[in-house]
PDB file of C-alpha atoms in Angstrom:
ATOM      1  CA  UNK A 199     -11.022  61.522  23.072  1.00 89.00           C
ATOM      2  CA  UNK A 200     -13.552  58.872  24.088  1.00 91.00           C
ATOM      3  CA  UNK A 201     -17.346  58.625  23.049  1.00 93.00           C
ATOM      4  CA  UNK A 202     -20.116  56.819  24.957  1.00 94.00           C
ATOM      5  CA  UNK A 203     -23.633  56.897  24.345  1.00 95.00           C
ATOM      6  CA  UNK A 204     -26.308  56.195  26.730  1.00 95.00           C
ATOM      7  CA  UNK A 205     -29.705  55.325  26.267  1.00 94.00           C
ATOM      8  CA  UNK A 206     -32.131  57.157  29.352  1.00 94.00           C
ATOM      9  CA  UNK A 207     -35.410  55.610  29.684  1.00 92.00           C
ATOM     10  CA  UNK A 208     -36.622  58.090  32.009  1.00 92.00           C
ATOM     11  CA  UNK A 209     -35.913  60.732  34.139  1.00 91.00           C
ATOM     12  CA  UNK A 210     -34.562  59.039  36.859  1.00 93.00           C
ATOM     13  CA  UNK A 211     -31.659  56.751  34.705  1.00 94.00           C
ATOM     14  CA  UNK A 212     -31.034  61.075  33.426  1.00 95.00           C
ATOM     15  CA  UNK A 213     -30.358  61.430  37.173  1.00 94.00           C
ATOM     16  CA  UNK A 214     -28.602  58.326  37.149  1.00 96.00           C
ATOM     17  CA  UNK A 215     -26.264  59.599  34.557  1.00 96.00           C
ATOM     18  CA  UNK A 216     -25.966  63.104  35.896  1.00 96.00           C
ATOM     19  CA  UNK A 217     -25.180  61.527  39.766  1.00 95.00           C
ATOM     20  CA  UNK A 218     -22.323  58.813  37.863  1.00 96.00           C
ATOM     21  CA  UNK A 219     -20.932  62.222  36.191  1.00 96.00           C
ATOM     22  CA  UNK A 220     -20.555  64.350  38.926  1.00 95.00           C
ATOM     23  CA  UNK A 221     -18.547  61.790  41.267  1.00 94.00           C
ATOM     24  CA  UNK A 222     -15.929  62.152  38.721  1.00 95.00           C
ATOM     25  CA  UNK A 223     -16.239  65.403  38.350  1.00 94.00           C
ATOM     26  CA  UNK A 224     -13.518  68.217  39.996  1.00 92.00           C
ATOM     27  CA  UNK A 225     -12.824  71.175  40.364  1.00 91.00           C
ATOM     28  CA  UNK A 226     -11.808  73.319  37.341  1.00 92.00           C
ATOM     29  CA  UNK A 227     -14.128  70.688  35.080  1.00 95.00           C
ATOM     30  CA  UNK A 228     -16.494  71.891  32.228  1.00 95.00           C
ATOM     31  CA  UNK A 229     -19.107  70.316  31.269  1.00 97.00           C
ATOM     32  CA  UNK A 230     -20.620  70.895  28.360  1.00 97.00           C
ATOM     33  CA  UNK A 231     -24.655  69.836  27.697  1.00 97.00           C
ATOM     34  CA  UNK A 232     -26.194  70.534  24.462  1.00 96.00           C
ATOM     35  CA  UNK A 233     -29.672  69.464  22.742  1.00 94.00           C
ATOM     36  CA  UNK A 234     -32.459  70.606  21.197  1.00 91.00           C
ATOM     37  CA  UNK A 235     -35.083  72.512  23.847  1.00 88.00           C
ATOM     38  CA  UNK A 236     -36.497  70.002  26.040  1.00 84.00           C
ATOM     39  CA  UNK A 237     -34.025  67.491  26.147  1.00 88.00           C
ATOM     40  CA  UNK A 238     -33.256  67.515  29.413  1.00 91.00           C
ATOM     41  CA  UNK A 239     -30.183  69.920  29.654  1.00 92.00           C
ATOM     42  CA  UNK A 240     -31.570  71.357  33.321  1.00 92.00           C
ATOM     43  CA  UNK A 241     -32.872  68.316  34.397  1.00 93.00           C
ATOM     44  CA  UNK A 242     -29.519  66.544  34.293  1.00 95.00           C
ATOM     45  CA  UNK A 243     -28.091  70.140  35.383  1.00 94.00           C
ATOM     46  CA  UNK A 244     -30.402  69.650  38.310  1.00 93.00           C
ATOM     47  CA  UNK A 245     -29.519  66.369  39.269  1.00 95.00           C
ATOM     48  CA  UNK A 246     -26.012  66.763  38.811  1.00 95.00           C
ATOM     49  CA  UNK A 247     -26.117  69.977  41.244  1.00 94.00           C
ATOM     50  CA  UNK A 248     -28.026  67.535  43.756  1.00 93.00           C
ATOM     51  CA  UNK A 249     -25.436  64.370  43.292  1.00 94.00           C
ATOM     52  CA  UNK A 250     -22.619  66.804  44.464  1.00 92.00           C
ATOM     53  CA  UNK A 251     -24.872  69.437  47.520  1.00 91.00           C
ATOM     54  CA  UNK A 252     -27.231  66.914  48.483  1.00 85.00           C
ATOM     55  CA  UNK A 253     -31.030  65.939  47.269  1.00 75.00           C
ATOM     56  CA  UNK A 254     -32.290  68.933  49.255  1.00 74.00           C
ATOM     57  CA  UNK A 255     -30.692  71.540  47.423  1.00 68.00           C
ATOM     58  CA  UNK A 256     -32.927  74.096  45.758  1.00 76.00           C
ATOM     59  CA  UNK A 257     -31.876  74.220  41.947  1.00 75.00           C
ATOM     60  CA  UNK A 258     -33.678  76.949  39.430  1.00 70.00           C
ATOM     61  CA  UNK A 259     -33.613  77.046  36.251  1.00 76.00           C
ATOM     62  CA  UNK A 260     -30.684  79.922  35.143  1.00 72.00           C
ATOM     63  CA  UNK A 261     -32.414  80.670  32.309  1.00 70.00           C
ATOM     64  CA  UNK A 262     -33.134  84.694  32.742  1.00 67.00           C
ATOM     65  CA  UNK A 263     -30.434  84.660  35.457  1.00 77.00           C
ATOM     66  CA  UNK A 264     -27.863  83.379  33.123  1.00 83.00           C
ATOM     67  CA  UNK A 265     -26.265  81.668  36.133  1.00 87.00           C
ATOM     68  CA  UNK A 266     -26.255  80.437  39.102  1.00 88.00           C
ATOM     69  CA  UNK A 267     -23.730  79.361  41.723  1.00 89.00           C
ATOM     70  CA  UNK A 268     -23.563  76.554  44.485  1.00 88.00           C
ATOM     71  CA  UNK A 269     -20.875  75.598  47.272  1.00 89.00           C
ATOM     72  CA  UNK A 270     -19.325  72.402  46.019  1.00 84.00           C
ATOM     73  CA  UNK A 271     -18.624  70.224  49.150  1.00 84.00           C
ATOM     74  CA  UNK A 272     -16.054  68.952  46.697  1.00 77.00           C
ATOM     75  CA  UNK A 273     -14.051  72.260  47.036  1.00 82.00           C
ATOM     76  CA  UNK A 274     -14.582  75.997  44.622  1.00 87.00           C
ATOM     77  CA  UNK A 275     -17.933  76.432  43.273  1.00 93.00           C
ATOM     78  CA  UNK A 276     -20.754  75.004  40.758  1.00 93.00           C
ATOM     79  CA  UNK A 277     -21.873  77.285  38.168  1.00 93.00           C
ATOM     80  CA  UNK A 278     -24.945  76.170  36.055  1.00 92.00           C
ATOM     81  CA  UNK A 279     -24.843  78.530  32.973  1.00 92.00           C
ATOM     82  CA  UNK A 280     -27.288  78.823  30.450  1.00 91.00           C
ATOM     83  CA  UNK A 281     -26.105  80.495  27.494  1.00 91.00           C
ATOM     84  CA  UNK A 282     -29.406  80.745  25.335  1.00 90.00           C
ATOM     85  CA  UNK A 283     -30.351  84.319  26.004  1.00 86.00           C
ATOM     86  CA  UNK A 284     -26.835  85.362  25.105  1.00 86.00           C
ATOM     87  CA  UNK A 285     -25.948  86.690  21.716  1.00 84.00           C
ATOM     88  CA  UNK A 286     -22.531  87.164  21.698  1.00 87.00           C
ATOM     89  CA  UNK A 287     -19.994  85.229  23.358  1.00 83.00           C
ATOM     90  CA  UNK A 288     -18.300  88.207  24.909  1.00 84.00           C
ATOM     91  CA  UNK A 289     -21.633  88.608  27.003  1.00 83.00           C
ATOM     92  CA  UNK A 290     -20.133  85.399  28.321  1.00 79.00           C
ATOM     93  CA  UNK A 291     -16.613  87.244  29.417  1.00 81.00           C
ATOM     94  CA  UNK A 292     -18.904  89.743  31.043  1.00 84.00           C
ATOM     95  CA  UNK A 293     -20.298  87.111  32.799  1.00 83.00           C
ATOM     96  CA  UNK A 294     -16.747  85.953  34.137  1.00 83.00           C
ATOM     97  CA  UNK A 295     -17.086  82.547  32.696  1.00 84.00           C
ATOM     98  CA  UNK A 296     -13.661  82.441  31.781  1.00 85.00           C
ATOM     99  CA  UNK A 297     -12.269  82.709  34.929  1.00 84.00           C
ATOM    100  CA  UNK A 298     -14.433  79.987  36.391  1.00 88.00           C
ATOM    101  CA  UNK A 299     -13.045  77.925  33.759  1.00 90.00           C
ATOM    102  CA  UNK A 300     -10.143  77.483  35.360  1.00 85.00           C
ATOM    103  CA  UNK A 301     -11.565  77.031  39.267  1.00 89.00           C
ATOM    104  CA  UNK A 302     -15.363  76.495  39.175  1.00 93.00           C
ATOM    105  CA  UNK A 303     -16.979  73.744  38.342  1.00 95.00           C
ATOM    106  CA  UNK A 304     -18.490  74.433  35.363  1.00 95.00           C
ATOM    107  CA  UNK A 305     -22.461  72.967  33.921  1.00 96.00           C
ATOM    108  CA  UNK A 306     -23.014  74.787  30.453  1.00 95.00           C
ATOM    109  CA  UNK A 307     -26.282  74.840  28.686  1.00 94.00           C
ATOM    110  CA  UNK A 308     -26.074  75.452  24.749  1.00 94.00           C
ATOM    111  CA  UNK A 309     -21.970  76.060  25.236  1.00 94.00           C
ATOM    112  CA  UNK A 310     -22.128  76.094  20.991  1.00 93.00           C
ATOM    113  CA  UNK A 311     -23.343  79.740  21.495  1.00 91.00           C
ATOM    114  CA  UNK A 312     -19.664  80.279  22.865  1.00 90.00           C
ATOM    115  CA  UNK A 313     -17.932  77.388  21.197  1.00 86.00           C
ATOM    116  CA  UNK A 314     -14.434  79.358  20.463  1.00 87.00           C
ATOM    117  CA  UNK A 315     -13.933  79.783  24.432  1.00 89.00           C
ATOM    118  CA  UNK A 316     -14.988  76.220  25.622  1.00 92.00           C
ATOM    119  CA  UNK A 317     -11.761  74.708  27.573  1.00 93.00           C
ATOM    120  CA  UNK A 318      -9.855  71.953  25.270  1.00 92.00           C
ATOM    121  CA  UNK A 319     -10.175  69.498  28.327  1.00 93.00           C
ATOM    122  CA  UNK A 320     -14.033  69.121  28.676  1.00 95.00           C
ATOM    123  CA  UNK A 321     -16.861  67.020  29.173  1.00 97.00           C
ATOM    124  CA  UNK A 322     -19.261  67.336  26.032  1.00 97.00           C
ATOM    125  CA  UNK A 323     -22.963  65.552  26.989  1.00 98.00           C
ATOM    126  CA  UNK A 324     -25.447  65.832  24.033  1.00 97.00           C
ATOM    127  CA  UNK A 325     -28.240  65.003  24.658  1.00 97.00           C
ATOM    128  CA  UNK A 326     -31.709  63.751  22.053  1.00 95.00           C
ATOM    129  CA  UNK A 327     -34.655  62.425  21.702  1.00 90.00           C
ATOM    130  CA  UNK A 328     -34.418  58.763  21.535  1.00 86.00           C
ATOM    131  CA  UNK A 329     -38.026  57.571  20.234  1.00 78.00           C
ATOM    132  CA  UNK A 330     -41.627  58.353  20.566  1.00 79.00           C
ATOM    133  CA  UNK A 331     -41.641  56.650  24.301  1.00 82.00           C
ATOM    134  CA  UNK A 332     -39.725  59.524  25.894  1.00 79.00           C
ATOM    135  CA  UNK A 333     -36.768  57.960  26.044  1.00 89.00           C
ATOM    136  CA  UNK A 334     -33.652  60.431  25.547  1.00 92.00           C
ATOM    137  CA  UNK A 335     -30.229  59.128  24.441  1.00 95.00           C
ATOM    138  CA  UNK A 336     -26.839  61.142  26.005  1.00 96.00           C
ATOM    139  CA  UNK A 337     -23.562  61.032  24.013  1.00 96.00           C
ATOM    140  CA  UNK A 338     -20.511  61.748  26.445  1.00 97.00           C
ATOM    141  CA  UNK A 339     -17.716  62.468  24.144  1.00 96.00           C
ATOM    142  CA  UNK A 340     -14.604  63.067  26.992  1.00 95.00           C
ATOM    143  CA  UNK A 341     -11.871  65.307  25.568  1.00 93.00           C
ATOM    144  CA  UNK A 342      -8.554  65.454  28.128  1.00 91.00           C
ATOM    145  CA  UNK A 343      -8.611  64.239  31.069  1.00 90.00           C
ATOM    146  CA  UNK A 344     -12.295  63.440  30.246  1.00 93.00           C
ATOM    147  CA  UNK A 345     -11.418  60.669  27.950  1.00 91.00           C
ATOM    148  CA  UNK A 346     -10.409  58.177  31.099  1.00 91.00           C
ATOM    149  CA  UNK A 347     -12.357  59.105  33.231  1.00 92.00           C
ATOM    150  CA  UNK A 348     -15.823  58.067  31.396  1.00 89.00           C
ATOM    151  CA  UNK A 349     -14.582  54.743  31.613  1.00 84.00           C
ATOM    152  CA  UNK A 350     -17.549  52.526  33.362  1.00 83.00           C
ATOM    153  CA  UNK A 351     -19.863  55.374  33.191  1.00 86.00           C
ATOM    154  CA  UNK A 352     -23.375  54.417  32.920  1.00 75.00           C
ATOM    155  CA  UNK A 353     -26.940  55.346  33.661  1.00 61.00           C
TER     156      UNK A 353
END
């Protein structure tokens, strides 16, 4: 397991880190973005989505959708998930999460609402408030084959 955190001054370094993430990201790969509401769980979503399909790419929020899926250039599929509105995590199963697990790419939003079927090898990204500028701060903590691969990440 490695740990890195990452101050983000702004939105864009947020893209920054979202873009640096999702060239190392693969097929089968779950990330996992927590944080309090506001934090900027879609907006690195988002950018992430747009760092692998291209800037043009139209990328809504999957809040009352749950999820949504993209075409990953890369190979498989992106799902963006967004477990909020869920109150049990077998409304996840429903959802098929579990078998995109093992070939989507996977972008979770509050993934502690199913924390007992998260994948082992993961990408948690927590994300805060960092001070009264704006400023957010990211923790990557890279479990698997996570852990090398955050080497030299930065936003």
């Amino acid at each position: 397991m490695t740990t890195v955190t990452i101050r983000l001054a702004d939105l864009a370094a947020t893209a920054r880190l979202a873009a640096a993430v999702a060239a190392r990201a693969r097929p089968g790969d779950t990330i996992a973005l927590s944080g309090d509401l506001g934090a900027g769980k879609t907006a690195f979503a988002r950018a992430f989505v747009r760092a692998r399909c291209g800037s043009g790419e139209d990328v809504p929020s999957p809040t009352f959708t749950l999820v949504q899926t993209y075409g990953d250039p890369g190979g498989g599929e992106i799902w963006h998930v967004d477990l909020y509105r869920i109150a049990d995590p077998s409304e996840a199963v429903e959802l098929g999460l579990e078998d995109a697990f093992g070939d989507a790419l996977v972008i979770l939003e509050w993934p502690e609402r199913i924390a007992g079927l998260l994948p082992v090898d993961r990408l948690d990204i927590a994300l805060a408030y960092a001070g009264p500028d704006g400023a957010r701060s990211a923790t990557l903590t890279g479990r698997g084959g996570w852990a090398a691969r955050l080497a030299g990440i930065d936003a």
